[in-house]
mmCIF file with all atom_site columns, C-alpha atoms and ligand atoms in Angstrom:
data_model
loop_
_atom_site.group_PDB
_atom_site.id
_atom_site.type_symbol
_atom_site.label_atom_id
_atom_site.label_alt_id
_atom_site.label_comp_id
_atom_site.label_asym_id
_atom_site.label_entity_id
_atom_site.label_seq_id
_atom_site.pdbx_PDB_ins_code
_atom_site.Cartn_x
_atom_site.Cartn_y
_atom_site.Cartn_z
_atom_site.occupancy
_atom_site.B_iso_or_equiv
_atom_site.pdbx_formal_charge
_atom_site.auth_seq_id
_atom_site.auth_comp_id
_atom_site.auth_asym_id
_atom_site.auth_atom_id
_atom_site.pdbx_PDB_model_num
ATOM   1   C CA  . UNK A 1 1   ? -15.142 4.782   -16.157 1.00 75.00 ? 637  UNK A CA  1
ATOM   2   C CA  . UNK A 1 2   ? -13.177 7.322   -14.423 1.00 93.00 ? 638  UNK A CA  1
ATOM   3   C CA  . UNK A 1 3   ? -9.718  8.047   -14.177 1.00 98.00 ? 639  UNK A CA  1
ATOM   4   C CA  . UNK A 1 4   ? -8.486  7.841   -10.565 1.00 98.00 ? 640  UNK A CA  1
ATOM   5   C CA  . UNK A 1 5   ? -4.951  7.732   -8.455  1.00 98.00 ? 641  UNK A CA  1
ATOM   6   C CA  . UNK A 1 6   ? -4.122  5.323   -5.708  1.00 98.00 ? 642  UNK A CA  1
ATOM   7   C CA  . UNK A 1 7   ? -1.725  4.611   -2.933  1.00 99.00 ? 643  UNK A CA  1
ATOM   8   C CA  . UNK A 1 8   ? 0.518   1.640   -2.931  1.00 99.00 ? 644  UNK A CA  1
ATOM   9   C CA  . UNK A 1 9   ? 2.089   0.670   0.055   1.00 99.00 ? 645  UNK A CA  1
ATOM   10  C CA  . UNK A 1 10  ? 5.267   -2.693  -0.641  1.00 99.00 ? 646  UNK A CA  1
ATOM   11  C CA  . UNK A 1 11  ? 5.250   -3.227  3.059   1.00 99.00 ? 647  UNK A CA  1
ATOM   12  C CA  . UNK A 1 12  ? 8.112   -4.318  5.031   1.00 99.00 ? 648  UNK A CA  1
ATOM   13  C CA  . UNK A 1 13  ? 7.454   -8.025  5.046   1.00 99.00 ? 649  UNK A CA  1
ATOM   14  C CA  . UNK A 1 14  ? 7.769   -8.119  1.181   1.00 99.00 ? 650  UNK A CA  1
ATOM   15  C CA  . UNK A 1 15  ? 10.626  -5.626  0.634   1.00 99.00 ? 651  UNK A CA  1
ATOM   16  C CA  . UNK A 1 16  ? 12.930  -7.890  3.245   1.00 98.00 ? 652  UNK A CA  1
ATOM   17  C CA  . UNK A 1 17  ? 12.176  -10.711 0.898   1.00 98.00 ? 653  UNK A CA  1
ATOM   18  C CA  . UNK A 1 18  ? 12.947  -9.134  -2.677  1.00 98.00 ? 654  UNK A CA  1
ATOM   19  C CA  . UNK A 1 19  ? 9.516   -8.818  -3.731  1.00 99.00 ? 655  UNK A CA  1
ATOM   20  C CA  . UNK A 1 20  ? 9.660   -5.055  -4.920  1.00 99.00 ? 656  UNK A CA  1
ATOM   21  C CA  . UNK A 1 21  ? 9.651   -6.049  -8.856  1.00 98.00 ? 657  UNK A CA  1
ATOM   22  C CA  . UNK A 1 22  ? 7.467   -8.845  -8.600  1.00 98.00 ? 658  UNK A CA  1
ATOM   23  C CA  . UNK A 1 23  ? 5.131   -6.779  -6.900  1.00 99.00 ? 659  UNK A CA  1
ATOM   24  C CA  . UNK A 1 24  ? 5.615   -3.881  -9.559  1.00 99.00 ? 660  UNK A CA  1
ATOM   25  C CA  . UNK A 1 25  ? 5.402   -5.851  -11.902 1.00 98.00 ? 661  UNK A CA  1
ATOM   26  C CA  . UNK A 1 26  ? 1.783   -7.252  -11.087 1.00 98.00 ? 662  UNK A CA  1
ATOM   27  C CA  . UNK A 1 27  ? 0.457   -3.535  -11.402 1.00 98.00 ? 663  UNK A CA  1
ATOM   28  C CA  . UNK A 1 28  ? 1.948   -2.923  -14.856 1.00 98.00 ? 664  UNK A CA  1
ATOM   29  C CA  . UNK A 1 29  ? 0.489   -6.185  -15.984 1.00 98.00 ? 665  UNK A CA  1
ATOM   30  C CA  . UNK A 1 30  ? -2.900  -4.897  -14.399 1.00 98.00 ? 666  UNK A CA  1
ATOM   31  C CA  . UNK A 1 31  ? -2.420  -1.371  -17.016 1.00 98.00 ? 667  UNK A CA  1
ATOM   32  C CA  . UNK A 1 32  ? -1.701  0.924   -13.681 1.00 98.00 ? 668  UNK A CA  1
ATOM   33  C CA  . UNK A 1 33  ? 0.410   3.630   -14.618 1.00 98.00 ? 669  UNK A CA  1
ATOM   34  C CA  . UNK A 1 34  ? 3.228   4.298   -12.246 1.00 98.00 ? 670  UNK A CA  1
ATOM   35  C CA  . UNK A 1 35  ? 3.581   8.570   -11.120 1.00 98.00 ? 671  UNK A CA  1
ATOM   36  C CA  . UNK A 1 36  ? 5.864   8.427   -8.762  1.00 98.00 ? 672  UNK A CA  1
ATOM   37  C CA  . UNK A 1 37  ? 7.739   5.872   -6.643  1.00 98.00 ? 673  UNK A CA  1
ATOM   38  C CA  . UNK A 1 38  ? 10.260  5.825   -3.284  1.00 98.00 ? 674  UNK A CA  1
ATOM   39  C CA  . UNK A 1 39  ? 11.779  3.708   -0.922  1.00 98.00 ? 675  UNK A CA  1
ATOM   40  C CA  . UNK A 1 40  ? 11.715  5.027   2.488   1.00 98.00 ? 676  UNK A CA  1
ATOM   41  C CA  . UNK A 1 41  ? 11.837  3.778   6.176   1.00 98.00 ? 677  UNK A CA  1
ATOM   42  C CA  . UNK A 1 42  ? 8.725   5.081   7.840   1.00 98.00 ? 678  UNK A CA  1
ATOM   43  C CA  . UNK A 1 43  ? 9.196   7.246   11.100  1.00 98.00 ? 679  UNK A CA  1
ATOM   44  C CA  . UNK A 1 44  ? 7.026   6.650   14.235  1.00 98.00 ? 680  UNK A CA  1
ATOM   45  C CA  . UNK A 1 45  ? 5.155   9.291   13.584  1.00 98.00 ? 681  UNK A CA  1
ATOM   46  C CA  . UNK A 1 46  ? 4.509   8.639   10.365  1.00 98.00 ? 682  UNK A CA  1
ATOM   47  C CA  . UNK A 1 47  ? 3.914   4.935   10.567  1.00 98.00 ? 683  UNK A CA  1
ATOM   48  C CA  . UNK A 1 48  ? 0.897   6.134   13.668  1.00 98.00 ? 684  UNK A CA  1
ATOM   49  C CA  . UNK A 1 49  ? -0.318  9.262   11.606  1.00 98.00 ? 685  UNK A CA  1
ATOM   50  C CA  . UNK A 1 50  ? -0.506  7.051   8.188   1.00 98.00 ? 686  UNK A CA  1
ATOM   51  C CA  . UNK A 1 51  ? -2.785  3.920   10.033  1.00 98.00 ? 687  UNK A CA  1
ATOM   52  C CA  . UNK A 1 52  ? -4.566  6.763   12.770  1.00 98.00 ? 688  UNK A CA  1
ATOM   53  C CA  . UNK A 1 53  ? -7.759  5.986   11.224  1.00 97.00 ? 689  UNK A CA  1
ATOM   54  C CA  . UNK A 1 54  ? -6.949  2.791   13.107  1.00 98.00 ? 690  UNK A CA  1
ATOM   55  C CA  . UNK A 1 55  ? -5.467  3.892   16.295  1.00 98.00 ? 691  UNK A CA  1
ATOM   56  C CA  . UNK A 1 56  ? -8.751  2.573   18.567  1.00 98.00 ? 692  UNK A CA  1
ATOM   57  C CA  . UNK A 1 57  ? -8.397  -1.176  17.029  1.00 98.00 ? 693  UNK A CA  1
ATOM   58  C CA  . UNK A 1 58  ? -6.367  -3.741  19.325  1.00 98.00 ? 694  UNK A CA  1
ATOM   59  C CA  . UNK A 1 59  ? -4.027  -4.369  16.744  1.00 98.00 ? 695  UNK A CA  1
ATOM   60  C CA  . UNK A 1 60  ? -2.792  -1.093  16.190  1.00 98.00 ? 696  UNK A CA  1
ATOM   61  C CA  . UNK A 1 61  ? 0.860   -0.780  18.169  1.00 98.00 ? 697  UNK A CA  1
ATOM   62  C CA  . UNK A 1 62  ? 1.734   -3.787  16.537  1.00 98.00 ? 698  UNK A CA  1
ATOM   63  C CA  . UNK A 1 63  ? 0.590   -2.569  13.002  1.00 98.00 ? 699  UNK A CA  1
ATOM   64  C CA  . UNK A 1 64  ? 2.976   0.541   13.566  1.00 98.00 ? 700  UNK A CA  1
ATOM   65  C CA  . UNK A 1 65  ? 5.499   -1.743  15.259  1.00 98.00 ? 701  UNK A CA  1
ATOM   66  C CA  . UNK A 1 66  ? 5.783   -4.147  11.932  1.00 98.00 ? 702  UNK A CA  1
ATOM   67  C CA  . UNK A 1 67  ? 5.379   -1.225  9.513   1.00 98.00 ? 703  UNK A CA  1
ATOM   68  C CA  . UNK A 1 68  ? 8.853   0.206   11.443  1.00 98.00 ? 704  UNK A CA  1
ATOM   69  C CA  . UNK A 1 69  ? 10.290  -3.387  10.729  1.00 98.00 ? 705  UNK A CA  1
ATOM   70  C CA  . UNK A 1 70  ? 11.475  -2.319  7.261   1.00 98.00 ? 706  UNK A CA  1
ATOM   71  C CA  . UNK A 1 71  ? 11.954  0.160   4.609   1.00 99.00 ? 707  UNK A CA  1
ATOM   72  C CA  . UNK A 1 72  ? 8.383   0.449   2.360   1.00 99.00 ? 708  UNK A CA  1
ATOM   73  C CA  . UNK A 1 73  ? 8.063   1.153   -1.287  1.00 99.00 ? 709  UNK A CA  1
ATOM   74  C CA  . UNK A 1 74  ? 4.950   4.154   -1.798  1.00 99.00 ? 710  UNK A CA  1
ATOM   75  C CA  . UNK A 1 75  ? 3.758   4.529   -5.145  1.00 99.00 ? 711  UNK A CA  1
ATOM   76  C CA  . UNK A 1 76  ? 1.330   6.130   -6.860  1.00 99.00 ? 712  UNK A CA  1
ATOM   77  C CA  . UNK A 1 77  ? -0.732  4.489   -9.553  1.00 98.00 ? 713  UNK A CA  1
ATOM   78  C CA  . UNK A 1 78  ? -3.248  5.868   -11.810 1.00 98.00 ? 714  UNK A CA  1
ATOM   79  C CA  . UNK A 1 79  ? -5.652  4.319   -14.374 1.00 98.00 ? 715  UNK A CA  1
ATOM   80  C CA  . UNK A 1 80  ? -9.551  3.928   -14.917 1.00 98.00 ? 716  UNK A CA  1
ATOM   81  C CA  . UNK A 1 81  ? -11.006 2.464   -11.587 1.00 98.00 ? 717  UNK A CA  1
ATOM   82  C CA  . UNK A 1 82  ? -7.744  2.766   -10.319 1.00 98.00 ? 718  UNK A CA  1
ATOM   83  C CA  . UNK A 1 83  ? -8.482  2.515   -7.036  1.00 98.00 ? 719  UNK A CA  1
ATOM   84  C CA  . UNK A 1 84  ? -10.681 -0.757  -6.935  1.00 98.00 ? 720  UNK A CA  1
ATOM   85  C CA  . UNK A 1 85  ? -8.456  -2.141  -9.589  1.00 98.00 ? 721  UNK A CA  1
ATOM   86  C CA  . UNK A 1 86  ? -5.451  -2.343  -7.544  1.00 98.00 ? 722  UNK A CA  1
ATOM   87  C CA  . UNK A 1 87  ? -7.714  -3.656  -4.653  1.00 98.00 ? 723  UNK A CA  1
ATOM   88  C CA  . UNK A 1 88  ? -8.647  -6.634  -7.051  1.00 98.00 ? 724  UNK A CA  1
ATOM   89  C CA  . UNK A 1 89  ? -4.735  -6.838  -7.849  1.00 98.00 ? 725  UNK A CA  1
ATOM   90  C CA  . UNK A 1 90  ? -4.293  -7.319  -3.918  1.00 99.00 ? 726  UNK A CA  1
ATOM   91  C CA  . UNK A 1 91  ? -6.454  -9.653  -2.817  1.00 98.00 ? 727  UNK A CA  1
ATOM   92  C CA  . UNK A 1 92  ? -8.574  -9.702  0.481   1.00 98.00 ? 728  UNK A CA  1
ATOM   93  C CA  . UNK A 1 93  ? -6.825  -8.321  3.442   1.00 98.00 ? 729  UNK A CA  1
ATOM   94  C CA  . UNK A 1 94  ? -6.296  -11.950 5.058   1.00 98.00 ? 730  UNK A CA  1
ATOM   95  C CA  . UNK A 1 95  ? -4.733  -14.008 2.524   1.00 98.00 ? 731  UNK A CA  1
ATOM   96  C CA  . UNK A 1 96  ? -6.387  -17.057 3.396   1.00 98.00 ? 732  UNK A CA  1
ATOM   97  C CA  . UNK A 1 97  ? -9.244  -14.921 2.018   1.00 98.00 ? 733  UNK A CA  1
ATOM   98  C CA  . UNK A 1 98  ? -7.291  -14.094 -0.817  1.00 98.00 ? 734  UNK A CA  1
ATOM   99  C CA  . UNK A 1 99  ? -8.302  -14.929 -4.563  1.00 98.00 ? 735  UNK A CA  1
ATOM   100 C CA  . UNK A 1 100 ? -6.271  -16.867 -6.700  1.00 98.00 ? 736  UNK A CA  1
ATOM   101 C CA  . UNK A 1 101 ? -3.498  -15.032 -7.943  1.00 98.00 ? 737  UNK A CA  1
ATOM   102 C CA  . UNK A 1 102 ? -4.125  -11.893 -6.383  1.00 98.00 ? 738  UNK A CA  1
ATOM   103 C CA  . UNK A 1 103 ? -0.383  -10.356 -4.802  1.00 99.00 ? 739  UNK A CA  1
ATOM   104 C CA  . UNK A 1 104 ? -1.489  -11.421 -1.396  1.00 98.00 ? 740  UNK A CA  1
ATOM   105 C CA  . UNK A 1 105 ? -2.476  -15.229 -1.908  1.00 98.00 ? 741  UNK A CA  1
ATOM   106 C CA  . UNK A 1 106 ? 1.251   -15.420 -3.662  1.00 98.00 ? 742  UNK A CA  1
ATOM   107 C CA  . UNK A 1 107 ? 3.216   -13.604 -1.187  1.00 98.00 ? 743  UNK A CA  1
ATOM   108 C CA  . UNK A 1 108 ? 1.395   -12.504 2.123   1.00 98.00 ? 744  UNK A CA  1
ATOM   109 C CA  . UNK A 1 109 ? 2.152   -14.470 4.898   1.00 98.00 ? 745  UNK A CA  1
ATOM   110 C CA  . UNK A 1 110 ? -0.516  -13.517 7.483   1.00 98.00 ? 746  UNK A CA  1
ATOM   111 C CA  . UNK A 1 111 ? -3.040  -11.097 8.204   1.00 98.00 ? 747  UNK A CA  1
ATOM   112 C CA  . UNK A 1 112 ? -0.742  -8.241  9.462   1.00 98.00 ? 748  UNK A CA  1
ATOM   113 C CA  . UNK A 1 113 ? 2.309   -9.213  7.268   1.00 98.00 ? 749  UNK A CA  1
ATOM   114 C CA  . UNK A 1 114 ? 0.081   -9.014  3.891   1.00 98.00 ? 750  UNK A CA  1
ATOM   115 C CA  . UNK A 1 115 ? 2.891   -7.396  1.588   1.00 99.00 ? 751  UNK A CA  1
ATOM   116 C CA  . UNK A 1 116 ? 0.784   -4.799  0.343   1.00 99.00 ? 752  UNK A CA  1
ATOM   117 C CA  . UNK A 1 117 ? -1.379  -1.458  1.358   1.00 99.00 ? 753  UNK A CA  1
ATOM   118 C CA  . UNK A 1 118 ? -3.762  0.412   -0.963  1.00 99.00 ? 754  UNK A CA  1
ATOM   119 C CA  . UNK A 1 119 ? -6.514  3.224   -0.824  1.00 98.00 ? 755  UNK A CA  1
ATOM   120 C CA  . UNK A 1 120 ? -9.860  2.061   -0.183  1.00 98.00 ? 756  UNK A CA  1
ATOM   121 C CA  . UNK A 1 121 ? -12.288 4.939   -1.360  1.00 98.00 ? 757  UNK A CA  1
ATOM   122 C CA  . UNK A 1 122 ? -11.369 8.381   -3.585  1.00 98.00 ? 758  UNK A CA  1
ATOM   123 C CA  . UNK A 1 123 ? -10.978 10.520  -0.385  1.00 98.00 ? 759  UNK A CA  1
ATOM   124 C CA  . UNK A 1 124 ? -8.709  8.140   1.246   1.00 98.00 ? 760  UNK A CA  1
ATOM   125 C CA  . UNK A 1 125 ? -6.779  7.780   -1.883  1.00 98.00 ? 761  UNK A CA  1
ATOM   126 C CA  . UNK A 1 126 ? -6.112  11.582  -1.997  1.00 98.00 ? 762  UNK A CA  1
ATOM   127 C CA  . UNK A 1 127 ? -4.698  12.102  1.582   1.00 98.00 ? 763  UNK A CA  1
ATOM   128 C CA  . UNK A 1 128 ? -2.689  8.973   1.210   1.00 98.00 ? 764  UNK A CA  1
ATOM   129 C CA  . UNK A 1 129 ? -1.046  9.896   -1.782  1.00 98.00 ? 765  UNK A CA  1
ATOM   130 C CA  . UNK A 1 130 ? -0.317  13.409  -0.711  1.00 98.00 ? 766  UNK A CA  1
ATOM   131 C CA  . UNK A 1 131 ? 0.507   11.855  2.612   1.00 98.00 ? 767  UNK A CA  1
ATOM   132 C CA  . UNK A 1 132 ? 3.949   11.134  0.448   1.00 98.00 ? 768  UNK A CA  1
ATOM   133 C CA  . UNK A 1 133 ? 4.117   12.994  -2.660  1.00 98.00 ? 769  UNK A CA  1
ATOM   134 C CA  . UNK A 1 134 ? 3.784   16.661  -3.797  1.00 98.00 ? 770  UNK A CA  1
ATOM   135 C CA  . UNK A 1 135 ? 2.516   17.014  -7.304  1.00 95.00 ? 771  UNK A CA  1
ATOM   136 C CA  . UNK A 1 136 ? 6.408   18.101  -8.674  1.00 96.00 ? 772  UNK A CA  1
ATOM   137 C CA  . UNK A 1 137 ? 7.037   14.146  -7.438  1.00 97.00 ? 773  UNK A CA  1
ATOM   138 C CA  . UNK A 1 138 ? 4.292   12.657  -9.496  1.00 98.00 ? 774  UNK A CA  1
ATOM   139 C CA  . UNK A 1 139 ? 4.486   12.738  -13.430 1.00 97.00 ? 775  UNK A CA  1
ATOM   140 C CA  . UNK A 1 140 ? 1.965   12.339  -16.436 1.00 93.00 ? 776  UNK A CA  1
ATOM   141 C CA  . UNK A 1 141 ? 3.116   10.836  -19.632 1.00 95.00 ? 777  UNK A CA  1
HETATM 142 P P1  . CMP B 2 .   ? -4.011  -2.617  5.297   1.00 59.17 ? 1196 CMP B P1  1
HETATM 143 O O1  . CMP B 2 .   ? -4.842  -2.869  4.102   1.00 59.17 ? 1196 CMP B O1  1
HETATM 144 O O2  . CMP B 2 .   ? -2.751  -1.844  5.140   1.00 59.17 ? 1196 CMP B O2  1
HETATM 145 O O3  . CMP B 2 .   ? -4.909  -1.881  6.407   1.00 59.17 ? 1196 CMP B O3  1
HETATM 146 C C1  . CMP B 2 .   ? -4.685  -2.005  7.799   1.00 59.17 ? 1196 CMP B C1  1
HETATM 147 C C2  . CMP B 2 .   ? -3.658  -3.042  8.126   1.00 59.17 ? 1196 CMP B C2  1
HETATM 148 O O4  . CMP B 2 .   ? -3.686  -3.520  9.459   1.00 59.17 ? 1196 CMP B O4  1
HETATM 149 C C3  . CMP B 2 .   ? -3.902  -4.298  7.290   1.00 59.17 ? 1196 CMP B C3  1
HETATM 150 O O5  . CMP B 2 .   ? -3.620  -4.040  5.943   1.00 59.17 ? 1196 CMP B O5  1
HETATM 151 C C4  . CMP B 2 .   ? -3.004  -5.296  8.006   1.00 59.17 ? 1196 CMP B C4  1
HETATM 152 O O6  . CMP B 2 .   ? -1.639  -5.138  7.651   1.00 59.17 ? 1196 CMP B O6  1
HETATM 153 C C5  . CMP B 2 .   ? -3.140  -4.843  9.465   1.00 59.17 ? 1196 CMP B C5  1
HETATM 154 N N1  . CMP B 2 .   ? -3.967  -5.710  10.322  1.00 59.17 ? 1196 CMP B N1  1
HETATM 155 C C6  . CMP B 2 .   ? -3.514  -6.391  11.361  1.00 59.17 ? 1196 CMP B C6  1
HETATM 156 N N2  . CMP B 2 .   ? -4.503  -7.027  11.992  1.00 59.17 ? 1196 CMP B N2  1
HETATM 157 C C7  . CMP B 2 .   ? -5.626  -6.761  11.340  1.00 59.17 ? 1196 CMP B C7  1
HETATM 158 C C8  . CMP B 2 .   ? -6.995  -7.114  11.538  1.00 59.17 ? 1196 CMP B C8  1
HETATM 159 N N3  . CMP B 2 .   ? -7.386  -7.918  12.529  1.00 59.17 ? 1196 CMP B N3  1
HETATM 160 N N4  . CMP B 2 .   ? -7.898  -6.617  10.670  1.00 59.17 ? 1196 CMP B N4  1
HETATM 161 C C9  . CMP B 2 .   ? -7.501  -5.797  9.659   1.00 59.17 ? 1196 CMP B C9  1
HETATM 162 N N5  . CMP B 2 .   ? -6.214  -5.430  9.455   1.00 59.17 ? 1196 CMP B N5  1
HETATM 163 C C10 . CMP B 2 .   ? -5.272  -5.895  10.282  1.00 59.17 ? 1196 CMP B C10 1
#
């Protein structure tokens, strides 16, 4: 078991429908810590930088287009497994493919609109969470 951090992304779809606590609250119940948490409304730039690992897929403009729809809630979570915990606490990308009470079967509403980002391997999960927070914005207790 090892100790890891993770990037959350609340995407715009779920903030514009009050979903923030819900949301929150299905990490806490999961035993991810919470470092550090904002709200902010992604730029264009940082919307296309953030998803460039994308940038040759066909459903890229409109990825960056949506994730400009709305303000975002980042957050970064730590615990053991941290990183494919919150994946489990997700769901599947598509929500049709979503398990059972996983955050996306309960409040994604398509494939692009699914609610909810996170990190899918330890190096991603490092640039993404230092994508939006320096380590005075992140705090161990
Ligand atoms: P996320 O886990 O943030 O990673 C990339 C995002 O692109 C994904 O969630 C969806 O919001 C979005 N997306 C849109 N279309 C697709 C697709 N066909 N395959 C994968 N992701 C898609």
């Amino acid at each position: 078991m090892t100790i890891q951090r993770t990037l959350s992304i609340i995407k715009p779809d779920a903030t514009k429908r009050n979903l923030v606590g819900k949301i929150l609250a299905h990490i806490e119940d999961a035993g991810l810590k919470i470092l550090g948490t904002r709200m902010l409304w992604l730029t264009e730039n940082q919307a296309k930088e953030f998803y460039a690992v994308h940038k040759e897929r066909p459903f890229y403009n409109e990825l960056v287009e949506y994730m400009r729809s709305g303000p975002v809630v980042v957050t970064c979570l730590e615990g053991e497994n941290a990183i494919e915990k919150y994946r489990e606490v997700m769901g599947a990308t598509n929500p049709e493919n979503a398990a059972d009470g996983t955050i996306r079967k309960l409040y994604a509403e398509s494939l692009q609109c699914n609610s909810v980002h996170g990190s899918d391997a330890p190096e991603t999960a490092q640039t993404e969470v230092s994508f939006f927070f320096n380590d005075e914005s992140l705090f161990t207790y």
